[in-house]
Amino acid sequence: YGYIVMDKAYLALIPGFAMMLLVLAFNLLGNSLRDALDPREIEKA
């Protein structure tokens, strides 16, 4: 597998980039849900 990646780096970069975007999306979704549903945050506003 290492030899394939050495010749065609995009075979490793494209899935890695997709996973990075997926983790970022879940992180942003979690932050948004926390901001919307946190009762302590509602009291401060």
PDB file of C-alpha atoms in Angstrom:
ATOM      1  CA  TYR A   1       0.000   0.000   0.000  1.00  0.00           C
ATOM      2  CA  GLY A   2       2.845   2.386   0.737  1.00  0.00           C
ATOM      3  CA  TYR A   3       4.161   2.145  -2.814  1.00  0.00           C
ATOM      4  CA  ILE A   4       0.772   3.091  -4.252  1.00  0.00           C
ATOM      5  CA  VAL A   5       0.600   6.180  -2.047  1.00  0.00           C
ATOM      6  CA  MET A   6       4.146   7.172  -2.986  1.00  0.00           C
ATOM      7  CA  ASP A   7       3.210   7.239  -6.677  1.00  0.00           C
ATOM      8  CA  LYS A   8      -0.290   8.691  -6.320  1.00  0.00           C
ATOM      9  CA  ALA A   9      -0.466  10.873  -3.219  1.00  0.00           C
ATOM     10  CA  TYR A  10      -4.000  12.005  -4.003  1.00  0.00           C
ATOM     11  CA  LEU A  11      -5.206   8.492  -3.107  1.00  0.00           C
ATOM     12  CA  ALA A  12      -4.378   9.310   0.516  1.00  0.00           C
ATOM     13  CA  LEU A  13      -5.013  13.059   0.493  1.00  0.00           C
ATOM     14  CA  ILE A  14      -8.574  13.031  -0.839  1.00  0.00           C
ATOM     15  CA  PRO A  15      -9.999  10.653   1.823  1.00  0.00           C
ATOM     16  CA  GLY A  16      -7.981  12.416   4.510  1.00  0.00           C
ATOM     17  CA  PHE A  17      -9.382  15.773   3.456  1.00  0.00           C
ATOM     18  CA  ALA A  18     -12.913  14.316   3.393  1.00  0.00           C
ATOM     19  CA  MET A  19     -12.486  12.945   6.922  1.00  0.00           C
ATOM     20  CA  MET A  20     -11.162  16.305   8.111  1.00  0.00           C
ATOM     21  CA  LEU A  21     -14.238  18.075   6.684  1.00  0.00           C
ATOM     22  CA  LEU A  22     -16.536  15.490   8.280  1.00  0.00           C
ATOM     23  CA  VAL A  23     -14.975  15.977  11.716  1.00  0.00           C
ATOM     24  CA  LEU A  24     -15.186  19.756  11.316  1.00  0.00           C
ATOM     25  CA  ALA A  25     -18.862  19.500  10.339  1.00  0.00           C
ATOM     26  CA  PHE A  26     -19.687  17.368  13.399  1.00  0.00           C
ATOM     27  CA  ASN A  27     -17.751  19.780  15.605  1.00  0.00           C
ATOM     28  CA  LEU A  28     -19.680  22.781  14.275  1.00  0.00           C
ATOM     29  CA  LEU A  29     -22.976  20.895  14.580  1.00  0.00           C
ATOM     30  CA  GLY A  30     -22.204  19.995  18.186  1.00  0.00           C
ATOM     31  CA  ASN A  31     -21.305  23.584  19.041  1.00  0.00           C
ATOM     32  CA  SER A  32     -24.508  24.854  17.448  1.00  0.00           C
ATOM     33  CA  LEU A  33     -26.644  22.320  19.304  1.00  0.00           C
ATOM     34  CA  ARG A  34     -24.948  23.189  22.596  1.00  0.00           C
ATOM     35  CA  ASP A  35     -25.530  26.901  22.032  1.00  0.00           C
ATOM     36  CA  ALA A  36     -29.189  26.322  21.137  1.00  0.00           C
ATOM     37  CA  LEU A  37     -30.045  23.863  23.910  1.00  0.00           C
ATOM     38  CA  ASP A  38     -27.885  24.935  26.879  1.00  0.00           C
ATOM     39  CA  PRO A  39     -30.216  26.294  29.597  1.00  0.00           C
ATOM     40  CA  ARG A  40     -27.406  28.175  31.349  1.00  0.00           C
ATOM     41  CA  GLU A  41     -26.650  30.078  28.142  1.00  0.00           C
ATOM     42  CA  ILE A  42     -30.305  31.105  27.794  1.00  0.00           C
ATOM     43  CA  GLU A  43     -30.288  32.690  31.287  1.00  0.00           C
ATOM     44  CA  LYS A  44     -27.287  34.885  30.403  1.00  0.00           C
ATOM     45  CA  ALA A  45     -28.906  36.338  27.295  1.00  0.00           C
TER      46      ALA A  45
END
